[in-house]
Amino acid sequence: MRILVLGGDGYLGWPTAMYFSSRGHDVHAVDNYFRRRAHKDAGTDSLTPIGGSLPERAETWREVTGYRIDVTEGDLTDWSVVEPLVRDFSPEAVIHYGEQPSAPYSFITREHAVFTQYNNVVNTLNVLWAMRDHAPDAHLVKLGTMGEYGTPNIDIEEGYIDIRHNGRTDRLPFPKLPGSFYHCSKVHDSTNIQLACRIWGLRATDLNQGVVYGIETDETKIDPRLATRFDYDEVFGTALNRFCLQAVIGHPLTVYGAGGQTRGYLNIVDTLACVELATKNPAEPGGMRVFNQFTEQFAVNELADLVQRAGREFGLDVRIEHLDNPRVEMEEHYYNAKHTALLDLGLQPHYLSETLVESMFSAIGRHQDRVITTAIMPKTTWRPRERARVVAE
Ligand code: NAD
Ligand code: USQ
């Protein structure tokens, strides 16, 4: 298939580009290096060294494996980038990761909130209009997030809910309660994709993904220059990745608040498998399909305990610290989200275990000398009465 990977320089996008390329697909990756610039501006960096620019990474991939990944360095908010790309490449599938992905980033200042929503919503609108005009049969596989639903006190369905109201029934999008301006941008995207499918007959799958963890995939392991980025800072690092790194360097695990916050999680290798399953089994035209893309749910405390136990096996003395929660979120709540659609398509999950955490410790340990310890403690807060940046210690 001809597959466009938008955000192809990112944590998930680069491994996805290699994954599809190694399976014989014609892959074209697009990125504007927003993520790299955001780290440079903040004085943070990926734990794993990144093997050059996107064209250089693609060249290494060709040299090592013989497979090709074509590349565009360009901004998806720019129509003069998106239109010729979709017109000339004529994709059969568009895998869209190309957004600002951090909830804390969207709370740093007003400008960061505005950037997040402008960047994410405009990128997706441009893709939808380009597909309408130049690739109406292509399948959009869009990375959304479980955080669009928030943490309602009822079971979360996969995208839609059957509602009976005043004697009438309908099947409607599941109610959304996003917890950050970033998560709101994903809700706005879902609304726009839904509309485009309905009125133009496009086909799309919205993958409401949980929090991803992991540092390696089969393809990144081929050569150190093919590594994907791995972040542990307070803005872009995600819970389990941060905890594993903290354990390795002897930093107390940073549990925010009571630690009862429960989310869906999945291994990075399962992200690739899910995206492949969605791509190989395209949605029908005219309606947006929604899959909840995670394999297990955990409370933050459960993750911290697991990392502590794995640390003991590995010879690490892991301490857990409960910090004042910099976010405004429920710390004890009901959570039960359906996630059967991808399993029904054949997903074989890689579940989290102490052994898996220990393998993350080993991979992290290889780059331990690169850790910027000042990037770990939370500084960005959701709370209005404090200043936008507070120093936690
Ligand atoms: P990432 O930041 O590593 O990847 C996104 C890539 O998109 C970056 O390389 C960035 O430079 C690029 N990008 C952003 N704006 C762009 C623009 N205007 N033009 C061109 N490129 C642009 O993030 P990630 O962790 O790989 O996440 C990928 C996608 O998956 C995001 O949409 C994110 O919201 C979603 N997601 C991620 C997770 C997770 O835990 N990592 C979980 C759920 C959903
Ligand atoms: N948390 C801690 N300590 C930390 C970091 C996080 O207790 O050091 C807590 C947070 O308060 C939150 C939970 O862990 O309750 C998850 O936080 P996170 O930073 O791992 O994930 P989140 O902000 O939700 O965002 C990440 C990705 C985002 C994706 C989302 C999926 O950055 O792109 O959309 O996971 S989901 O959570 O399902 O919305």
XYZ file of C-alpha atoms and ligand atoms in Angstrom:
476
model
C 0.000 0.000 0.000
C 0.994 3.645 -0.402
C 1.072 4.897 3.180
C 1.588 8.476 4.377
C 2.933 8.660 7.929
C 2.286 12.162 9.286
C 4.514 13.011 12.268
C 7.000 10.428 10.988
C 9.916 11.789 13.030
C 8.155 11.237 16.384
C 8.221 8.658 19.178
C 5.529 6.565 17.455
C 5.768 7.872 13.875
C 9.363 6.822 13.174
C 8.912 3.198 14.346
C 5.632 3.077 12.381
C 7.353 4.250 9.183
C 10.023 1.528 9.560
C 7.422 -1.115 10.495
C 5.367 -0.589 7.327
C 8.443 -0.112 5.134
C 9.899 -3.426 6.313
C 6.651 -5.116 5.280
C 7.051 -3.947 1.707
C 4.751 -0.912 1.751
C 5.530 2.335 -0.031
C 6.020 4.715 2.911
C 6.259 8.509 2.858
C 7.008 10.198 6.203
C 6.294 13.871 6.940
C 7.427 16.030 9.859
C 8.351 19.642 10.628
C 10.522 18.835 13.705
C 8.150 20.689 16.056
C 8.886 18.118 18.759
C 12.656 18.477 18.455
C 12.365 22.282 18.630
C 10.124 22.162 21.716
C 12.784 20.123 23.569
C 15.588 22.400 22.420
C 13.663 25.463 23.631
C 13.032 23.834 27.029
C 16.610 22.562 27.449
C 15.467 18.918 27.460
C 16.321 16.051 25.111
C 15.471 12.486 24.180
C 17.264 9.897 26.326
C 18.112 7.940 23.186
C 20.300 9.771 20.662
C 18.356 10.383 17.440
C 20.198 9.344 14.287
C 20.215 12.660 12.392
C 17.524 14.484 10.425
C 14.562 12.593 8.999
C 16.260 12.181 5.582
C 19.387 10.929 7.385
C 17.347 8.430 9.396
C 15.683 7.253 6.171
C 19.117 6.925 4.523
C 20.380 4.794 7.435
C 17.265 2.636 7.134
C 17.958 2.110 3.407
C 21.641 1.381 4.007
C 20.942 -1.158 6.792
C 17.840 -2.919 5.437
C 17.604 -2.068 1.740
C 14.075 -0.685 2.270
C 13.109 2.851 1.379
C 11.247 5.569 3.277
C 10.577 8.784 1.369
C 10.491 11.985 3.358
C 8.990 15.482 3.364
C 10.250 18.058 5.855
C 7.206 20.316 6.081
C 4.486 21.818 8.242
C 1.034 20.239 8.073
C -0.600 23.574 8.945
C 0.699 24.778 5.563
C -1.747 23.970 2.739
C 1.036 24.406 0.176
C 2.750 21.423 1.853
C -0.287 19.207 2.413
C -2.093 19.593 -0.898
C 0.767 18.576 -3.261
C 1.778 15.821 -0.864
C -1.613 14.119 -0.951
C -2.153 14.892 -4.657
C 1.219 13.586 -5.839
C 1.667 10.600 -3.476
C -1.978 9.539 -3.799
C -2.004 7.551 -0.542
C -4.196 4.540 0.127
C -3.773 5.074 3.878
C -2.902 8.194 5.869
C -1.600 7.442 9.360
C -1.847 10.707 11.253
C 0.378 11.159 14.322
C 1.452 14.700 13.396
C 0.261 16.758 16.355
C 1.430 18.380 19.581
C 0.906 15.419 21.968
C 1.457 16.754 25.492
C -1.216 17.769 27.997
C 1.248 19.701 30.226
C 2.633 21.559 27.168
C -0.864 22.882 26.509
C -0.882 24.456 29.995
C 2.516 26.199 30.017
C 1.165 29.573 28.833
C -1.804 30.887 26.863
C 0.402 30.812 23.747
C 1.109 27.099 24.242
C -2.625 26.373 24.557
C -3.379 28.387 21.408
C -0.522 26.754 19.511
C -1.680 23.266 20.502
C -5.230 23.748 19.305
C -4.251 25.678 16.157
C -1.578 23.165 15.199
C -3.622 20.049 15.843
C -6.970 21.185 14.495
C -5.569 22.899 11.374
C -3.299 19.932 10.550
C -6.255 17.586 10.574
C -8.508 19.971 8.638
C -5.841 20.305 5.946
C -5.543 16.521 5.712
C -9.332 16.111 5.432
C -9.640 18.737 2.665
C -6.677 17.274 0.764
C -8.220 13.806 1.009
C -11.570 15.148 -0.205
C -9.932 16.679 -3.280
C -7.162 14.218 -4.124
C -7.579 10.890 -2.287
C -11.284 10.401 -1.501
C -10.919 6.604 -1.255
C -7.934 6.677 1.094
C -8.373 5.566 4.699
C -7.466 8.051 7.430
C -6.062 6.322 10.523
C -6.028 9.118 13.059
C -4.400 8.981 16.484
C -6.876 10.270 19.016
C -6.715 9.591 22.736
C -8.583 7.828 25.528
C -8.337 11.150 27.381
C -11.070 12.510 25.099
C -13.576 10.626 27.262
C -12.125 11.764 30.602
C -13.115 9.707 33.618
C -16.940 9.493 33.665
C -18.709 7.520 36.373
C -20.075 5.059 33.778
C -18.489 2.451 31.488
C -16.759 3.983 28.442
C -17.889 2.516 25.108
C -15.845 2.413 21.886
C -16.771 5.755 20.397
C -20.563 5.508 20.374
C -23.367 4.915 22.885
C -26.979 3.857 22.408
C -29.106 6.446 24.181
C -32.803 6.308 25.075
C -34.170 9.773 25.814
C -37.783 10.813 26.279
C -38.978 7.646 24.600
C -36.708 7.936 21.548
C -33.417 6.128 20.863
C -30.292 6.931 18.876
C -26.670 5.841 18.581
C -24.529 8.916 19.281
C -20.867 9.774 19.870
C -19.915 8.879 23.445
C -19.875 12.049 25.632
C -16.453 13.691 25.939
C -14.923 15.212 29.092
C -11.336 16.034 28.058
C -8.939 16.981 30.857
C -6.544 19.410 29.119
C -6.437 21.862 26.211
C -4.412 19.190 24.393
C -7.102 16.555 24.958
C -9.712 19.120 23.808
C -7.809 19.471 20.512
C -8.337 15.741 19.942
C -12.067 16.090 20.606
C -12.231 18.927 18.071
C -10.405 16.693 15.570
C -12.864 13.850 16.163
C -15.801 16.186 15.508
C -14.235 17.432 12.266
C -13.361 13.920 11.053
C -16.853 12.697 11.869
C -18.366 15.548 9.845
C -16.043 15.004 6.865
C -16.924 11.307 6.761
C -20.640 12.050 6.943
C -20.777 14.769 4.316
C -18.019 13.756 1.896
C -18.143 9.982 2.334
C -14.530 9.751 3.479
C -13.372 6.711 5.439
C -11.636 7.145 8.797
C -10.699 5.312 11.975
C -10.216 7.351 15.139
C -7.837 5.390 17.369
C -8.477 6.516 20.924
C -5.116 5.475 22.236
C -4.130 5.106 25.886
C -0.727 6.012 27.334
C 2.091 4.293 25.423
C 5.200 2.879 27.124
C 8.353 1.237 25.811
C 11.644 2.161 24.262
C 12.305 -0.405 21.543
C 10.591 -2.124 18.614
C 11.938 -4.877 16.330
C 13.030 -2.248 13.817
C 14.665 0.214 16.256
C 16.797 -2.666 17.571
C 18.367 -3.309 14.161
C 20.881 -0.469 14.522
C 21.443 2.151 17.278
C 21.014 4.898 14.653
C 17.430 3.694 14.114
C 16.395 4.322 17.753
C 13.202 6.221 18.390
C 13.087 9.125 20.820
C 12.395 8.396 24.496
C 11.392 11.256 26.775
C 11.174 11.445 30.537
C 10.869 15.202 31.177
C 7.823 16.648 32.966
C 6.255 17.988 29.759
C 6.616 15.195 27.191
C 7.522 12.153 29.293
C 4.604 9.834 30.082
C 3.948 8.005 33.358
C 5.522 4.561 32.997
C 8.430 5.711 30.818
C 9.204 8.360 33.460
C 8.936 5.892 36.341
C 11.311 3.393 34.665
C 13.915 6.094 34.072
C 13.506 7.461 37.601
C 14.048 3.960 39.006
C 17.265 3.506 37.018
C 18.823 6.817 38.106
C 17.711 6.535 41.765
C 15.145 9.354 41.605
C 11.986 8.775 43.703
C 9.012 7.851 41.501
C 6.907 10.994 40.982
C 3.343 9.885 41.747
C 1.060 12.900 41.391
C -1.409 13.235 44.265
C -3.125 10.148 45.676
C -2.151 8.052 42.624
C -5.591 6.533 42.022
C -5.741 8.126 38.532
C -6.532 5.221 36.209
C -5.807 5.178 32.477
C -5.507 2.666 29.635
C -1.903 1.715 28.713
C -0.218 -0.172 25.883
C 3.229 -1.237 24.764
C 4.748 0.645 21.805
C 4.924 -2.631 19.843
C 1.163 -2.981 20.271
C 0.674 0.559 18.927
C 2.312 -0.635 15.705
C 0.198 -3.801 15.610
C -3.038 -1.851 16.234
C -2.268 0.703 13.538
C -1.480 -2.126 11.130
C -4.759 -3.904 11.958
C -6.724 -0.686 11.430
C -4.909 -0.023 8.140
C -5.370 -3.558 6.789
C -9.079 -3.538 7.695
C -10.210 -0.103 6.495
C -13.352 1.645 7.712
C -16.355 1.834 5.413
C -16.888 5.174 3.667
C -19.346 7.616 5.189
C -18.893 7.102 8.907
C -16.036 7.465 11.362
C -15.072 4.215 13.101
C -13.667 4.437 16.638
C -11.394 1.925 18.368
C -10.239 2.252 21.968
C -6.549 1.418 21.572
C -5.076 0.129 24.834
C -4.512 -3.311 26.311
C -4.685 -2.880 30.119
C -5.769 -0.266 32.612
C -3.726 0.744 35.661
C -3.852 3.278 38.459
C -0.658 5.335 38.795
C -0.045 3.635 42.187
C -0.178 0.206 40.533
C 2.449 1.287 37.987
C 4.684 2.664 40.742
C 4.365 -0.571 42.768
C 5.165 -2.669 39.701
C 8.267 -0.602 38.938
C 9.342 -0.864 42.578
C 8.968 -4.673 42.536
C 10.817 -4.989 39.223
C 13.522 -2.698 40.642
C 13.984 -5.020 43.605
C 14.554 -7.959 41.220
C 16.965 -5.835 39.208
C 18.932 -4.647 42.254
C 17.566 -1.091 42.343
C 16.372 0.634 45.504
C 13.194 2.312 44.240
C 11.390 4.856 46.440
C 7.900 6.199 45.725
C 7.028 9.823 46.489
C 3.529 11.345 46.382
C 3.847 14.925 45.101
C 1.209 17.655 45.205
C -0.670 17.015 41.978
C 0.265 19.727 39.443
C -2.821 18.722 37.409
C -6.495 19.134 38.137
C -7.872 15.611 37.754
C -9.759 13.025 39.792
C -7.361 11.004 41.940
C -9.882 8.294 42.883
C -12.552 7.396 40.346
C -14.453 4.684 38.516
C -12.830 3.574 35.247
C -13.955 0.812 32.939
C -13.320 1.373 29.230
C -14.272 -1.145 26.534
C -11.461 -2.205 24.215
C -12.572 -5.240 22.256
C -12.600 -4.018 18.626
C -8.856 -4.421 18.030
C -8.801 -7.765 19.870
C -11.623 -8.903 17.568
C -9.440 -7.953 14.588
C -6.686 -10.234 15.958
C -4.536 -8.085 18.251
C -2.246 -10.219 20.437
C -1.269 -7.901 23.287
C 2.124 -7.683 24.964
C 1.048 -7.281 28.574
C 3.026 -5.349 31.152
C 5.137 -7.486 33.472
C 8.090 -7.133 35.782
C 10.274 -8.795 33.137
C 9.202 -6.225 30.584
C 9.945 -3.396 33.011
C 13.383 -4.921 33.667
C 14.094 -4.944 29.924
C 13.203 -1.231 29.883
C 15.636 -0.686 32.781
C 18.410 -2.304 30.714
C 17.694 -0.205 27.631
C 17.501 2.985 29.711
C 20.709 2.088 31.559
C 22.649 2.137 28.283
C 22.027 5.902 27.970
C 21.999 6.825 31.646
C 24.824 9.357 31.210
C 22.515 11.501 28.999
C 19.830 12.101 31.648
C 19.055 15.767 32.414
C 17.891 15.393 36.019
C 16.530 18.956 36.306
C 13.867 18.042 33.707
C 12.163 15.460 35.924
C 10.221 17.268 38.668
C 6.866 18.767 37.574
C 6.877 22.522 37.013
C 3.818 22.984 34.805
C 0.513 23.289 36.576
C -3.154 23.264 35.577
C -4.069 25.385 38.615
C -5.211 28.950 37.950
C -4.275 30.567 41.269
C -0.647 29.558 41.091
C 1.649 31.158 38.569
C 1.832 29.292 35.250
C 5.240 27.890 36.157
C 5.814 26.759 39.716
C 8.858 25.015 40.998
C 7.770 21.958 42.925
C 10.841 21.764 45.114
P 5.584 12.952 18.968
O 5.576 14.388 19.360
O 6.831 12.199 19.212
O 5.155 12.789 17.446
C 4.389 13.729 16.750
C 5.219 14.228 15.582
O 4.419 15.137 14.828
C 6.471 14.990 16.034
O 7.635 14.450 15.442
C 6.211 16.421 15.577
O 7.379 17.104 15.186
C 5.227 16.217 14.431
N 4.368 17.390 14.204
C 3.655 18.105 15.107
N 3.058 19.147 14.513
C 3.400 19.093 13.201
C 3.114 19.917 12.071
N 2.390 21.038 12.184
N 3.613 19.549 10.869
C 4.386 18.429 10.734
N 4.699 17.626 11.778
C 4.216 17.960 12.989
O 4.361 12.278 19.763
P 3.973 10.735 19.894
O 4.084 10.366 21.326
O 4.686 9.943 18.858
O 2.435 10.789 19.546
C 1.984 10.636 18.211
C 0.469 10.825 18.167
O -0.160 9.866 19.001
C 0.010 12.193 18.663
O -1.050 12.622 17.856
C -0.468 11.917 20.069
O -1.463 12.830 20.445
C -1.010 10.499 19.947
N -0.952 9.730 21.202
C 0.250 9.500 21.821
C 0.275 8.751 22.997
C 1.551 8.464 23.741
O 1.474 7.963 24.879
N 2.726 8.729 23.170
C -0.920 8.245 23.519
C -2.128 8.512 22.855
C -2.132 9.252 21.690
N 1.409 11.057 36.282
C 2.024 10.895 37.519
N 3.356 11.119 37.597
C 4.115 11.472 36.525
C 3.491 11.618 35.261
C 2.129 11.420 35.178
O 1.376 10.563 38.526
O 5.323 11.655 36.683
C -0.045 10.812 36.159
C -0.828 11.987 35.592
O -1.213 12.878 36.620
C -1.992 11.287 34.910
C -1.412 9.947 34.477
O -0.208 9.766 35.227
O -3.009 11.032 35.834
C -1.064 9.889 32.990
O -0.242 10.994 32.691
P 0.754 10.946 31.428
O 1.590 12.176 31.460
O 1.441 9.642 31.368
O -0.283 10.926 30.223
P -1.237 12.038 29.617
O -0.942 13.389 30.116
O -2.633 11.553 29.797
O -0.820 12.022 28.086
C -0.276 10.876 27.435
C 0.300 11.309 26.099
C -0.832 11.844 25.224
C -1.953 10.822 25.138
C -2.412 10.356 26.506
C -3.344 9.158 26.434
O 1.286 12.326 26.304
O -0.320 12.119 23.922
O -3.034 11.385 24.471
O -1.266 9.895 27.255
S -4.609 9.228 27.646
O -3.980 9.346 28.967
O -5.375 8.033 27.528
O -5.382 10.422 27.367
